[in-house]
Coordinates of C-alpha atoms and ligand atoms in Angstrom, one line a residue:
X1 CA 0.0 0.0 0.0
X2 CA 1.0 3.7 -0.7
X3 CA 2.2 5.8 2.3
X4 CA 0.1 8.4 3.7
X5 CA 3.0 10.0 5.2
X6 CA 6.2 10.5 3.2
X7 CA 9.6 9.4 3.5
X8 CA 12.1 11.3 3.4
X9 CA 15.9 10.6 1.7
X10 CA 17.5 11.3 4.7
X11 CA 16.8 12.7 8.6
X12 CA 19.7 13.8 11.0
X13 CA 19.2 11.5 14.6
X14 CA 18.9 14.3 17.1
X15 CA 18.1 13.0 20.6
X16 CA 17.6 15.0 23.8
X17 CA 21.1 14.3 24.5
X18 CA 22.1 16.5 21.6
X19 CA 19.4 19.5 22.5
X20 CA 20.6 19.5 26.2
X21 CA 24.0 19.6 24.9
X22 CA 23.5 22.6 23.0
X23 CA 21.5 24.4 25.5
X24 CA 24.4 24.0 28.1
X25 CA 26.5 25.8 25.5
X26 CA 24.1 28.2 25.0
X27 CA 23.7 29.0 28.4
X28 CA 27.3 29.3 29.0
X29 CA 28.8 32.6 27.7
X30 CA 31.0 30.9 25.4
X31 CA 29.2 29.6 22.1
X32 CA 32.2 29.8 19.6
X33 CA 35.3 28.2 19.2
X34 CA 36.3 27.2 22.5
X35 CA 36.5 24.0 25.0
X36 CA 33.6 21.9 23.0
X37 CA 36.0 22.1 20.1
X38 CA 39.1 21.5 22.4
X39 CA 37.0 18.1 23.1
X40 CA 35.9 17.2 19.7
X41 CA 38.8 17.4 18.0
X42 CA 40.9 15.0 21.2
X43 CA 37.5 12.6 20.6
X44 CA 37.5 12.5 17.2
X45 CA 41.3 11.8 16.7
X46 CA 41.1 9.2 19.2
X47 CA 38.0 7.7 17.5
X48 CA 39.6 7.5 14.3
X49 CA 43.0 7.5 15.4
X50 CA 44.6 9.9 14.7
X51 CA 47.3 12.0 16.5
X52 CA 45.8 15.4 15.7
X53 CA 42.2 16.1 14.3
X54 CA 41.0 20.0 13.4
X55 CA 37.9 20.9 13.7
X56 CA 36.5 22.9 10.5
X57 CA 32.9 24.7 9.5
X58 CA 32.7 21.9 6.8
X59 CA 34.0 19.4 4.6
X60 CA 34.5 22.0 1.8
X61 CA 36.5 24.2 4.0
X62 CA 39.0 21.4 4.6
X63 CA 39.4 20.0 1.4
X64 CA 39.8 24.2 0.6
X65 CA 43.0 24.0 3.4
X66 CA 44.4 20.5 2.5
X67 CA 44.6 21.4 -1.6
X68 CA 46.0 25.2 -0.3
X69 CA 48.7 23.4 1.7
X70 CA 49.7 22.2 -1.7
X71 CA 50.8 25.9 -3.2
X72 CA 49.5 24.7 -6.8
X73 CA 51.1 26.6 -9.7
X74 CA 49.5 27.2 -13.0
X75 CA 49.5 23.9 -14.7
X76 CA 49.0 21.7 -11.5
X77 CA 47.2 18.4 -12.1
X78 CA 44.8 16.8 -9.6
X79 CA 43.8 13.6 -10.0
X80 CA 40.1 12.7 -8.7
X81 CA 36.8 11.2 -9.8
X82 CA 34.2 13.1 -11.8
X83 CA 31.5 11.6 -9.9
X84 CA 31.7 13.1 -6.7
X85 CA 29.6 16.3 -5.0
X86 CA 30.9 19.7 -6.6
X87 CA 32.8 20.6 -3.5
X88 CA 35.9 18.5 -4.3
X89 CA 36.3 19.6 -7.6
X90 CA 35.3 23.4 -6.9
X91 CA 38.6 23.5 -4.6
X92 CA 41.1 21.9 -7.0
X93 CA 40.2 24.9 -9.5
X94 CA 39.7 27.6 -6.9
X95 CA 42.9 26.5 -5.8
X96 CA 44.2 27.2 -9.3
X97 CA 45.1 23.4 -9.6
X98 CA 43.7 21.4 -12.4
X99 CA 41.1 18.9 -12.3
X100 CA 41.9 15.9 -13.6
X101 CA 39.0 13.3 -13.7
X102 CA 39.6 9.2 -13.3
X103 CA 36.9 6.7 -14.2
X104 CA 35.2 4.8 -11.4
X105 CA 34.4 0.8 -11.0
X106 CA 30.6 0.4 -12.1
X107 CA 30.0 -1.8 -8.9
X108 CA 31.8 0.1 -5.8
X109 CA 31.8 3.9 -7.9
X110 CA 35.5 3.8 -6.1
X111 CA 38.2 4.8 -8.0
X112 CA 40.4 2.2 -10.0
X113 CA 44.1 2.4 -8.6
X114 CA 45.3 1.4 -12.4
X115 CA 43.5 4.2 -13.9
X116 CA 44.3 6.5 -11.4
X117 CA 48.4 5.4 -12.0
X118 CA 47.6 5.9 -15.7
X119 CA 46.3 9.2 -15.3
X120 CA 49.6 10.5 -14.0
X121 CA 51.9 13.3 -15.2
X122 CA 54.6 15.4 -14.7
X123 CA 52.2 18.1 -13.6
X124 CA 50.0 15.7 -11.2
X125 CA 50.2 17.3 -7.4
X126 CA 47.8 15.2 -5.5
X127 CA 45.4 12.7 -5.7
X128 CA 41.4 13.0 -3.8
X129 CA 40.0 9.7 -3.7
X130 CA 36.7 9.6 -2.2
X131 CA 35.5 6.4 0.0
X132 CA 32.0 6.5 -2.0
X133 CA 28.6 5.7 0.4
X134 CA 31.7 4.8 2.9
X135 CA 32.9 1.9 1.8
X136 CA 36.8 2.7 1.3
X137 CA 39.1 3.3 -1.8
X138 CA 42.1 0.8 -2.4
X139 CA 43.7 2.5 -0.3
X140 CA 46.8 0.4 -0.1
X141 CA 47.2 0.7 -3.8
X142 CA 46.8 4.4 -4.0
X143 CA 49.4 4.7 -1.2
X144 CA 51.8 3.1 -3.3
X145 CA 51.2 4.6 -6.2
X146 CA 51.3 8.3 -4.7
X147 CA 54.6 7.4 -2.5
X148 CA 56.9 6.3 -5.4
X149 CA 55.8 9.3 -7.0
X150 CA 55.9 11.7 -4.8
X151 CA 52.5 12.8 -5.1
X152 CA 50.1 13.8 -2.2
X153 CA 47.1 11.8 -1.3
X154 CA 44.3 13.5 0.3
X155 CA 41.1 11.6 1.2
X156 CA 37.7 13.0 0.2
X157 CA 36.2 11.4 3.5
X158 CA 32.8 12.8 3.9
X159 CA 31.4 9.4 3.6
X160 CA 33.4 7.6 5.4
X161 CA 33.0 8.3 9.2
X162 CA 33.5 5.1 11.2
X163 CA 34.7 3.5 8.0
X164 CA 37.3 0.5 8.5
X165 CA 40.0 -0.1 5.7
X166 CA 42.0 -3.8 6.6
X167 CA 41.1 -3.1 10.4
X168 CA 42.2 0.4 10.4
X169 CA 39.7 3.6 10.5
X170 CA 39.3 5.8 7.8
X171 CA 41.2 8.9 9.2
X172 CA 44.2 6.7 11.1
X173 CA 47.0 7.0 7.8
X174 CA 49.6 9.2 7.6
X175 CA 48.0 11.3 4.9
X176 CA 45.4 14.1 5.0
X177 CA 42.0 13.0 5.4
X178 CA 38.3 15.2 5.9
X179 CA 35.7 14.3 6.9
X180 CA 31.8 16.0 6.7
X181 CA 29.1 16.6 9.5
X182 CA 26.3 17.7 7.0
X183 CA 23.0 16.7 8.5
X184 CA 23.0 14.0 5.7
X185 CA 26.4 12.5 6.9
X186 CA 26.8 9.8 9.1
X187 CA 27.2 12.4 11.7
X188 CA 26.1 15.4 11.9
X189 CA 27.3 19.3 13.9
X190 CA 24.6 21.2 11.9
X191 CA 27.4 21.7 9.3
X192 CA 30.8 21.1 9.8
X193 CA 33.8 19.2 9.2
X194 CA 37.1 17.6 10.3
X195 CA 40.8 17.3 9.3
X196 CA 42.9 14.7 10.5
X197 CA 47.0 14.5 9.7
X198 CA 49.7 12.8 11.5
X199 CA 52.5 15.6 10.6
X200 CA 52.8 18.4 13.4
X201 CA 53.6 21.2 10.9
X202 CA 50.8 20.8 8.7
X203 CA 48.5 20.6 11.7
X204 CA 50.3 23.8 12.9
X205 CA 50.0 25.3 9.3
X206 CA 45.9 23.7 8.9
X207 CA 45.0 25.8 12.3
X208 CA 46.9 29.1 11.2
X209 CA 44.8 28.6 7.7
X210 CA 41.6 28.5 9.8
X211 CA 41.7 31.1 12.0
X212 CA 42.6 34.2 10.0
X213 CA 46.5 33.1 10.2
X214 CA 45.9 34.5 13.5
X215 CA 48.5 32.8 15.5
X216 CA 46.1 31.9 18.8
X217 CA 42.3 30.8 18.5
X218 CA 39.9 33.5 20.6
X219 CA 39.1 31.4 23.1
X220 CA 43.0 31.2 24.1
X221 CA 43.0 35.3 23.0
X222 CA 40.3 36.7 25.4
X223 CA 40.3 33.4 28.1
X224 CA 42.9 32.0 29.3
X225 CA 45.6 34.4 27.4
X226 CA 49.5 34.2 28.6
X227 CA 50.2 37.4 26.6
X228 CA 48.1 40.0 25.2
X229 CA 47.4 41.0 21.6
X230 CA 48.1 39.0 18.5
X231 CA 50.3 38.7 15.3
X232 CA 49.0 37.6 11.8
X233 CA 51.9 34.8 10.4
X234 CA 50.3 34.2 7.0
X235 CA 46.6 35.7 5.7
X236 CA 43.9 32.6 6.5
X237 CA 40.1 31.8 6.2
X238 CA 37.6 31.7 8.8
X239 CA 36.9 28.0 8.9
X240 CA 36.4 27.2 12.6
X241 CA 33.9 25.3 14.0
X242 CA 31.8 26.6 17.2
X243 CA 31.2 25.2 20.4
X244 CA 27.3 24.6 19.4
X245 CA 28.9 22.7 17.1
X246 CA 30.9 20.6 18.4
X247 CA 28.9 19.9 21.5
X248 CA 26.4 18.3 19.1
X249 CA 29.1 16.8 17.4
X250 CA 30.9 14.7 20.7
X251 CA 27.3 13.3 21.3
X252 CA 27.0 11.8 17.9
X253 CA 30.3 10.8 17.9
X254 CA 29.7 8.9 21.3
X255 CA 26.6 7.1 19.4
X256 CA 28.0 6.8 16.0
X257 CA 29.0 3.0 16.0
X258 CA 25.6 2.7 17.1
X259 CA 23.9 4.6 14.0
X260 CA 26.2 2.5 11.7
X261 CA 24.8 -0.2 13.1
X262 CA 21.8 0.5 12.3
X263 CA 22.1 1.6 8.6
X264 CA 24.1 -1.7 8.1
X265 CA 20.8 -3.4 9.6
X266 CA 18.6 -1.6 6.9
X267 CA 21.0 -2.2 3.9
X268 CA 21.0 -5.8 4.7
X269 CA 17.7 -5.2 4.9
X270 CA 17.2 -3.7 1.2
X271 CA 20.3 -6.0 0.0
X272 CA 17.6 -8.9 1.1
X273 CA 14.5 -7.4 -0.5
X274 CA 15.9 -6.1 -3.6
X275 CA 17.9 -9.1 -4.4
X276 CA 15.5 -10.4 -7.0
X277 CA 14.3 -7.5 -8.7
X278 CA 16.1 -7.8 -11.9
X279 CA 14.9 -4.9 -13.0
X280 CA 17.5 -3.3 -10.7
X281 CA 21.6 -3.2 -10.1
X282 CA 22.3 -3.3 -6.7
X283 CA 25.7 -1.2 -5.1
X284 CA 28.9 -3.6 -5.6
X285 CA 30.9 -4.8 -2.4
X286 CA 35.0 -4.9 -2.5
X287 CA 36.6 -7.9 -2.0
X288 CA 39.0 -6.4 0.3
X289 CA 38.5 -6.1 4.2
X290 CA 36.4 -2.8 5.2
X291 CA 34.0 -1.8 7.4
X292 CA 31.3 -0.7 4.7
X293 CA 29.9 2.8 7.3
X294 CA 26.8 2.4 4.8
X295 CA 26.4 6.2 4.2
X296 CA 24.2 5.9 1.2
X297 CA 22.5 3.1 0.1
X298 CA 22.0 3.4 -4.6
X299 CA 20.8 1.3 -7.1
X300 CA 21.0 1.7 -10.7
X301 CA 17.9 2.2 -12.7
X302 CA 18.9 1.2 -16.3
X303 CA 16.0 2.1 -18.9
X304 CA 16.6 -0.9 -21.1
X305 CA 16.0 -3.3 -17.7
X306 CA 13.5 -1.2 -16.0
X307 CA 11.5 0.7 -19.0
X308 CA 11.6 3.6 -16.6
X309 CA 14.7 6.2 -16.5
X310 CA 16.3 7.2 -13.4
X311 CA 14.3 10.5 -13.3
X312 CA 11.0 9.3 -14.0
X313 CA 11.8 6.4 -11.0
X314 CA 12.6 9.7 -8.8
X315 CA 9.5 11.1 -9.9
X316 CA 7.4 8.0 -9.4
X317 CA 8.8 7.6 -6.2
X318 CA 7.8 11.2 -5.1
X319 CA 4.2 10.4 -6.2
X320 CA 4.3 6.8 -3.4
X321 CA 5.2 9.6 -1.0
X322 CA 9.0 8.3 -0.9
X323 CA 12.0 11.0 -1.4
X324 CA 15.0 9.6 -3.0
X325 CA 18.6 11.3 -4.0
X326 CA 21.2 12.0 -6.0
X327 CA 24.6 11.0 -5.3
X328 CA 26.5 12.2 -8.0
X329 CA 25.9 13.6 -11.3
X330 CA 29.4 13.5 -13.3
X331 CA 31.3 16.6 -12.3
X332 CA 32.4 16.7 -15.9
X333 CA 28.9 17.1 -17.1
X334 CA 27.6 20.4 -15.0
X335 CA 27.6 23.4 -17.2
X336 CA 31.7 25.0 -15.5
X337 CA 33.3 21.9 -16.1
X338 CA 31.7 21.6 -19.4
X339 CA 33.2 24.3 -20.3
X340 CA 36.5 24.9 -18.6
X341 CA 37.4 21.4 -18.6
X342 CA 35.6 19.6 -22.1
X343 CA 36.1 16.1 -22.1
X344 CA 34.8 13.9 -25.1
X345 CA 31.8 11.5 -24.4
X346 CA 32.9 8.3 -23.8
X347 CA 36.6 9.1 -22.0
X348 CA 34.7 8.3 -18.8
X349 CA 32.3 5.8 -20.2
X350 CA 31.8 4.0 -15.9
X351 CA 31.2 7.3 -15.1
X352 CA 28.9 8.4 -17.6
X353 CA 26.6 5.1 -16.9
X354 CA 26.4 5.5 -13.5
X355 CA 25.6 9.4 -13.8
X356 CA 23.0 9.0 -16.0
X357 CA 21.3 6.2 -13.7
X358 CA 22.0 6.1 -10.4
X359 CA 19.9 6.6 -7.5
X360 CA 19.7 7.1 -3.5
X361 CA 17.2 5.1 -1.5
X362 CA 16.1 6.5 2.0
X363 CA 19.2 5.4 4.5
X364 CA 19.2 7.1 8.0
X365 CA 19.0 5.3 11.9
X366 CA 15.8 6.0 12.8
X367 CA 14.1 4.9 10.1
X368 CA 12.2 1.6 10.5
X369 CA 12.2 -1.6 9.2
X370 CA 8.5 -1.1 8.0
X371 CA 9.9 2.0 6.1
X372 CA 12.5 -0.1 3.9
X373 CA 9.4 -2.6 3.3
X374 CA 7.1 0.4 2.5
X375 CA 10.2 1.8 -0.4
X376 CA 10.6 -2.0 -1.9
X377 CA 6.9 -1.9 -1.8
X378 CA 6.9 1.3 -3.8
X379 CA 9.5 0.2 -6.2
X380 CA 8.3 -3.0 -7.0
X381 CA 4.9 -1.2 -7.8
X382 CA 6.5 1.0 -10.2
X383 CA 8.5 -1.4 -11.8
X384 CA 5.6 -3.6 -12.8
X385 CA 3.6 -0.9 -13.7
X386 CA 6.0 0.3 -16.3
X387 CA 6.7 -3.2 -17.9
X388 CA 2.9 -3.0 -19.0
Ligands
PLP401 C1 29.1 16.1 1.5 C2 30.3 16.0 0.7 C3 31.3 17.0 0.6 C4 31.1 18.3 1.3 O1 30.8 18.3 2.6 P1 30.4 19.7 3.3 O2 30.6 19.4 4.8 O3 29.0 19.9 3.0 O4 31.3 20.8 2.9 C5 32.5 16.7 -0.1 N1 32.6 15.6 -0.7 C6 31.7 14.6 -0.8 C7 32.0 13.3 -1.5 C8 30.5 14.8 -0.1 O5 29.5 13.9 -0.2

């Protein structure tokens, strides 16, 4: 039967916990940077573990600071995938780098290590993998790849909170990694973000960058100051994160194994449901060891198997009172890239299939069991439907 009520994609879990929270920082006389941050950076670098962890107004802002940290000059290459959100592409070309776009696997929409070694120049800086839905990148192979050439590797992490890669979290390598709290994130601050790095100067350089180029945060400035005043090292951004923030932040974080848990529960779920509608490709598992942190949960709607394209299903879906999303169209098909950074039809051929048809099914804690049923119901209605 149809749902009276509708579903949305996604739906932050806020509990009391994370409204008390937020009060008692409101009620405080400190609400900006100051000793919530101080906490959920030390939680979150222990979580993932990770000697230091910087705590950022979003993901954006930190893939903005990691790529900076690079000093690109005119020519600079940087390797990613096409099919990610905007954000990680945006910062390669505001950063004055160039974008250079990798195919994905059709079944995991991770990047393919060989391609991504193919791909490489002269000019190639860095490399942004991102752990698509959370399940992680070859990361072994794109270590290797980037060390013998000297290259850095910076993880597009926004997924991949609580993610495992062979028993170690996403976040614990040597290498940059960031990490987003958008409410549709596995965690959530509102907005926000986090940096994680094992190298003491880039952390010192990251929190310069952040604040201004300030060289103390204003908590330390107007609180507990040792001297007075303050000198300006290097010109920065205003990326910090507040103490509202982060308050919210170090009670998810305390209940985010618990919130995979569940979304693991519901894509078994849907993996169980979906398994014999043909009609339908369901996402692709590595072979490797991970801990999959089951951020998003897509199928493919391909109009020769289904009769339906993928935005009519998201249409039809509306109409059964079900919201679905996005997650990604090709970066190299949006109208800027288009046309700052052509690329024939056909170079990207994964890519381009998987832009054209894939598809986000509702995925968040608190949604029931009866709510997966009620979205296989919907889809199986509609799929029948259009075979008449
Ligand atoms: C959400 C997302 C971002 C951006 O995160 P914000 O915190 O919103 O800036 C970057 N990359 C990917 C792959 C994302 O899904």
């Amino acid at each position: 039967m149809k749902r009276n009520t509708f579903l949305p994609f996604s739906r932050p879990d806020i509990g009391q916990e994370e409204i008390d929270a937020v009060v008692d920082v409101l009620s405080s006389g400190w609400i900006t940077s100051g000793p919530k941050v101080e906490a959920f950076e030390k939680a979150f670098a222990e979580y993932v573990g990770s000697p230091y962890a910087l705590a950022l107004s979003s993901c954006t802002a930190g893939l903005h600071l990691a790529i900076a940290l690079l000093d690109l000059k005119p020519g600079d290459e940087v390797i990613t995938a096409s099919l990610t959100w905007p954000a990680t592409v945006n910062m390669i070309h505001l950063c004055g780098g160039r974008p250079v776009f990798v195919d994905v696997e059709r079944d995991t929409v991770n990047l393919d290590v060989s391609w991504v070694e193919a791909a490489i120049t002269e000019q190639t800086r860095a490399v942004i993998p991102v752990h698509f839905a959370g399940q992680a990148c070859d990361l072994n192979g794109l270590r290797n790849v980037c060390k013998s050439r000297g290259i850095a590797l910076i993880e597009d992490a926004a997924h991949a909170i609580g993610s495992e890669y062979e028993g170690n979290r996403i976040g614990s390598s040597d290498n940059i990694a960031v990490f987003s709290f958008h409410p549709i994130k596995n965690m959530t601050t509102g907005e926000g973000g986090m940096i994680t790095t094992h190298d003491k100067d880039t952390y010192e350089r990251l929190r310069l960058l952040r604040f201004h180029g300030v060289d103390k945060d204003a908590w330390k400035r107007y609180g507990s100051a040792e001297k007075e005043g303050y000198d300006l090292l290097l010109p920065g951004w205003k990326y910090n994160m507040t103490d509202i923030q982060a308050a919210i932040g170090l009670t998810q974080l305390k209940r985010l194994d618990n919130m995979i848990e569940r979304r693991e529960k519901l894509t078994m779920l849907y993996d169980e449901l979906l398994k014999d509608v043909r009609e339908l490709t369901l996402p692709g598992y590595v072979s490797y060891s991970v801990r999959h942190a089951c951020h998003l949960y897509t199928v493919i709607v391909d109009r020769d198997k289904a009769g339906i394209t993928r935005d009519e299903f998201m249409q039809e879906m509306k109409k059964q009172n079900i919201g679905t999303g996005l997650h990604f169209l090709a970066a190299h098909k949006l109208l800027f890239y288009r046309k700052h950074y052509p690329i024939p039809d056909g170079l990207l051929p994964e890519t381009e299939y998987i832009s054209e048809r894939i598809v986000s099914l509702p995925l968040y804690p608190c949604m029931k069991e009866t709510d997966v049923q009620d979205v296989v119901f919907a889809i199986k209605d509609i799929l029948t439907k259009c075979k008449k």
